PDB file of N, CA and C in Angstrom:
ATOM      1  N   MET R  12      -9.690 -33.142 -24.654  1.00 63.00           N
ATOM      2  CA  MET R  12      -9.809 -32.565 -24.769  1.00 63.00           C
ATOM      3  C   MET R  12      -9.817 -31.569 -23.578  1.00 63.00           C
ATOM      4  N   LYS R  13      -9.229 -30.675 -22.645  1.00 62.00           N
ATOM      5  CA  LYS R  13      -9.209 -29.913 -21.626  1.00 62.00           C
ATOM      6  C   LYS R  13     -10.560 -30.409 -21.079  1.00 62.00           C
ATOM      7  N   PRO R  14     -11.767 -29.927 -20.132  1.00 63.00           N
ATOM      8  CA  PRO R  14     -12.796 -28.839 -19.431  1.00 63.00           C
ATOM      9  C   PRO R  14     -12.000 -27.515 -19.158  1.00 63.00           C
ATOM     10  N   PRO R  15     -12.775 -27.018 -19.461  1.00 62.00           N
ATOM     11  CA  PRO R  15     -12.678 -25.370 -19.454  1.00 62.00           C
ATOM     12  C   PRO R  15     -11.981 -25.176 -18.071  1.00 62.00           C
ATOM     13  N   HIS R  16     -12.514 -25.463 -17.188  1.00 61.00           N
ATOM     14  CA  HIS R  16     -12.856 -25.380 -15.807  1.00 61.00           C
ATOM     15  C   HIS R  16     -11.062 -25.322 -15.620  1.00 61.00           C
ATOM     16  N   LEU R  17     -10.179 -26.109 -16.154  1.00 61.00           N
ATOM     17  CA  LEU R  17      -8.863 -26.209 -15.789  1.00 61.00           C
ATOM     18  C   LEU R  17      -7.886 -25.881 -16.426  1.00 61.00           C
ATOM     19  N   ARG R  18      -8.874 -24.689 -17.696  1.00 61.00           N
ATOM     20  CA  ARG R  18      -7.644 -23.573 -17.812  1.00 61.00           C
ATOM     21  C   ARG R  18      -6.810 -22.779 -17.275  1.00 61.00           C
ATOM     22  N   PRO R  19      -5.447 -22.399 -17.464  1.00 59.00           N
ATOM     23  CA  PRO R  19      -4.916 -21.954 -16.415  1.00 59.00           C
ATOM     24  C   PRO R  19      -4.943 -20.343 -17.086  1.00 59.00           C
ATOM     25  N   VAL R  20      -5.597 -20.171 -16.246  1.00 59.00           N
ATOM     26  CA  VAL R  20      -6.608 -18.669 -16.041  1.00 59.00           C
ATOM     27  C   VAL R  20      -6.720 -18.203 -14.923  1.00 59.00           C
ATOM     28  N   ARG R  21      -6.027 -18.620 -13.494  1.00 60.00           N
ATOM     29  CA  ARG R  21      -5.862 -18.075 -11.951  1.00 60.00           C
ATOM     30  C   ARG R  21      -4.114 -17.909 -12.151  1.00 60.00           C
ATOM     31  N   PRO R  22      -3.675 -18.870 -13.049  1.00 58.00           N
ATOM     32  CA  PRO R  22      -1.699 -18.700 -12.650  1.00 58.00           C
ATOM     33  C   PRO R  22      -1.254 -17.366 -14.161  1.00 58.00           C
ATOM     34  N   THR R  23      -2.257 -17.602 -14.899  1.00 60.00           N
ATOM     35  CA  THR R  23      -1.048 -16.843 -15.786  1.00 60.00           C
ATOM     36  C   THR R  23      -2.210 -14.730 -15.480  1.00 60.00           C
ATOM     37  N   ARG R  24      -3.011 -15.208 -14.257  1.00 62.00           N
ATOM     38  CA  ARG R  24      -3.411 -13.716 -13.593  1.00 62.00           C
ATOM     39  C   ARG R  24      -2.884 -13.057 -12.606  1.00 62.00           C
ATOM     40  N   LEU R  25      -2.228 -13.676 -11.626  1.00 60.00           N
ATOM     41  CA  LEU R  25      -2.098 -13.301 -10.613  1.00 60.00           C
ATOM     42  C   LEU R  25      -0.208 -13.256 -10.759  1.00 60.00           C
ATOM     43  N   PRO R  26       0.067 -13.711 -11.484  1.00 61.00           N
ATOM     44  CA  PRO R  26       1.526 -13.178 -11.624  1.00 61.00           C
ATOM     45  C   PRO R  26       1.691 -11.509 -12.123  1.00 61.00           C
ATOM     46  N   ARG R  27       0.652 -11.701 -12.924  1.00 65.00           N
ATOM     47  CA  ARG R  27       0.464  -9.535 -13.170  1.00 65.00           C
ATOM     48  C   ARG R  27       0.122  -9.169 -12.285  1.00 65.00           C
ATOM     49  N   VAL R  28      -0.313  -9.746 -11.482  1.00 66.00           N
ATOM     50  CA  VAL R  28      -0.794  -8.704 -10.030  1.00 66.00           C
ATOM     51  C   VAL R  28       0.328  -8.703  -8.908  1.00 66.00           C
ATOM     52  N   LYS R  29       0.800  -9.985  -8.725  1.00 70.00           N
ATOM     53  CA  LYS R  29       1.802  -9.876  -7.245  1.00 70.00           C
ATOM     54  C   LYS R  29       2.401  -9.084  -7.489  1.00 70.00           C
ATOM     55  N   PRO R  30       3.683  -9.698  -8.363  1.00 73.00           N
ATOM     56  CA  PRO R  30       4.352  -8.885  -8.678  1.00 73.00           C
ATOM     57  C   PRO R  30       4.991  -7.595  -8.295  1.00 73.00           C
ATOM     58  N   ARG R  31       3.595  -6.711  -8.688  1.00 77.00           N
ATOM     59  CA  ARG R  31       3.615  -5.369  -8.815  1.00 77.00           C
ATOM     60  C   ARG R  31       2.796  -5.164  -7.022  1.00 77.00           C
ATOM     61  N   PHE R  32       2.407  -5.859  -6.861  1.00 78.00           N
ATOM     62  CA  PHE R  32       1.478  -5.770  -5.305  1.00 78.00           C
ATOM     63  C   PHE R  32       3.266  -6.003  -4.353  1.00 78.00           C
ATOM     64  N   LEU R  33       4.083  -7.038  -4.668  1.00 78.00           N
ATOM     65  CA  LEU R  33       4.796  -7.058  -3.547  1.00 78.00           C
ATOM     66  C   LEU R  33       6.361  -5.790  -4.164  1.00 78.00           C
ATOM     67  N   MET R  34       6.103  -5.795  -4.806  1.00 80.00           N
ATOM     68  CA  MET R  34       7.460  -4.517  -5.199  1.00 80.00           C
ATOM     69  C   MET R  34       6.868  -2.901  -4.259  1.00 80.00           C
ATOM     70  N   VAL R  35       5.540  -3.115  -4.503  1.00 86.00           N
ATOM     71  CA  VAL R  35       4.978  -2.018  -3.732  1.00 86.00           C
ATOM     72  C   VAL R  35       4.835  -1.607  -2.358  1.00 86.00           C
ATOM     73  N   ARG R  36       5.285  -3.324  -2.223  1.00 85.00           N
ATOM     74  CA  ARG R  36       5.068  -3.213  -0.643  1.00 85.00           C
ATOM     75  C   ARG R  36       6.728  -3.082  -0.089  1.00 85.00           C
ATOM     76  N   ALA R  37       7.743  -3.676  -0.767  1.00 84.00           N
ATOM     77  CA  ALA R  37       8.593  -3.967  -0.505  1.00 84.00           C
ATOM     78  C   ALA R  37       9.289  -2.261  -0.296  1.00 84.00           C
ATOM     79  N   VAL R  38       8.665  -1.636  -1.648  1.00 86.00           N
ATOM     80  CA  VAL R  38       8.808   0.137  -1.262  1.00 86.00           C
ATOM     81  C   VAL R  38       8.910   0.332  -0.054  1.00 86.00           C
ATOM     82  N   ASN R  39       7.658   0.516  -0.080  1.00 84.00           N
ATOM     83  CA  ASN R  39       7.006   0.488   1.545  1.00 84.00           C
ATOM     84  C   ASN R  39       7.832   0.749   2.668  1.00 84.00           C
ATOM     85  N   VAL R  40       8.170  -0.744   2.491  1.00 85.00           N
ATOM     86  CA  VAL R  40       8.460  -1.465   3.931  1.00 85.00           C
ATOM     87  C   VAL R  40      10.658  -1.082   3.633  1.00 85.00           C
ATOM     88  N   SER R  41      10.686  -0.413   2.911  1.00 84.00           N
ATOM     89  CA  SER R  41      12.124   0.208   2.835  1.00 84.00           C
ATOM     90  C   SER R  41      11.464   1.571   2.999  1.00 84.00           C
ATOM     91  N   LEU R  42      11.404   2.078   2.584  1.00 83.00           N
ATOM     92  CA  LEU R  42      10.662   3.312   2.999  1.00 83.00           C
ATOM     93  C   LEU R  42      10.195   3.713   4.864  1.00 83.00           C
ATOM     94  N   GLY R  43       9.516   3.214   5.055  1.00 81.00           N
ATOM     95  CA  GLY R  43       9.432   2.864   6.449  1.00 81.00           C
ATOM     96  C   GLY R  43      10.362   2.661   7.377  1.00 81.00           C
ATOM     97  N   TRP R  44      11.378   1.430   7.032  1.00 76.00           N
ATOM     98  CA  TRP R  44      12.790   1.267   8.002  1.00 76.00           C
ATOM     99  C   TRP R  44      12.955   3.165   7.286  1.00 76.00           C
ATOM    100  N   ASN R  45      13.627   3.726   6.383  1.00 77.00           N
ATOM    101  CA  ASN R  45      14.556   4.896   6.522  1.00 77.00           C
ATOM    102  C   ASN R  45      13.808   5.537   7.817  1.00 77.00           C
ATOM    103  N   HIS R  46      12.431   5.634   7.582  1.00 73.00           N
ATOM    104  CA  HIS R  46      11.292   6.560   8.308  1.00 73.00           C
ATOM    105  C   HIS R  46      11.615   6.556   9.814  1.00 73.00           C
ATOM    106  N   HIS R  47      12.171   4.939  10.000  1.00 70.00           N
ATOM    107  CA  HIS R  47      12.463   5.027  11.286  1.00 70.00           C
ATOM    108  C   HIS R  47      13.370   5.408  11.748  1.00 70.00           C
ATOM    109  N   LYS R  48      14.437   4.657  10.740  1.00 75.00           N
ATOM    110  CA  LYS R  48      15.991   5.261  11.249  1.00 75.00           C
ATOM    111  C   LYS R  48      16.399   7.213  11.084  1.00 75.00           C
ATOM    112  N   ASN R  49      15.652   7.837  10.211  1.00 72.00           N
ATOM    113  CA  ASN R  49      15.190   9.260  10.872  1.00 72.00           C
ATOM    114  C   ASN R  49      15.167   9.648  12.150  1.00 72.00           C
ATOM    115  N   LEU R  50      13.526   8.808  12.560  1.00 73.00           N
ATOM    116  CA  LEU R  50      13.199   9.515  13.770  1.00 73.00           C
ATOM    117  C   LEU R  50      14.186   9.084  14.750  1.00 73.00           C
ATOM    118  N   SER R  51      14.806   7.749  14.820  1.00 66.00           N
ATOM    119  CA  SER R  51      15.763   7.383  15.375  1.00 66.00           C
ATOM    120  C   SER R  51      16.577   8.267  16.087  1.00 66.00           C
ATOM    121  N   LEU R  52      17.720   8.734  15.228  1.00 61.00           N
ATOM    122  CA  LEU R  52      18.273   9.471  15.173  1.00 61.00           C
ATOM    123  C   LEU R  52      18.364  10.826  15.337  1.00 61.00           C
TER     124      LEU R  52
END
């Protein structure tokens, strides 16, 4: 039997939060780049 502290609580929790955070960040970065291009043009 594995100790309760070795249960994969974090691994199952992180993937749920991280992809959304990364997607939001990617969208923000792409929007920022478009804004920069519009300003420079």
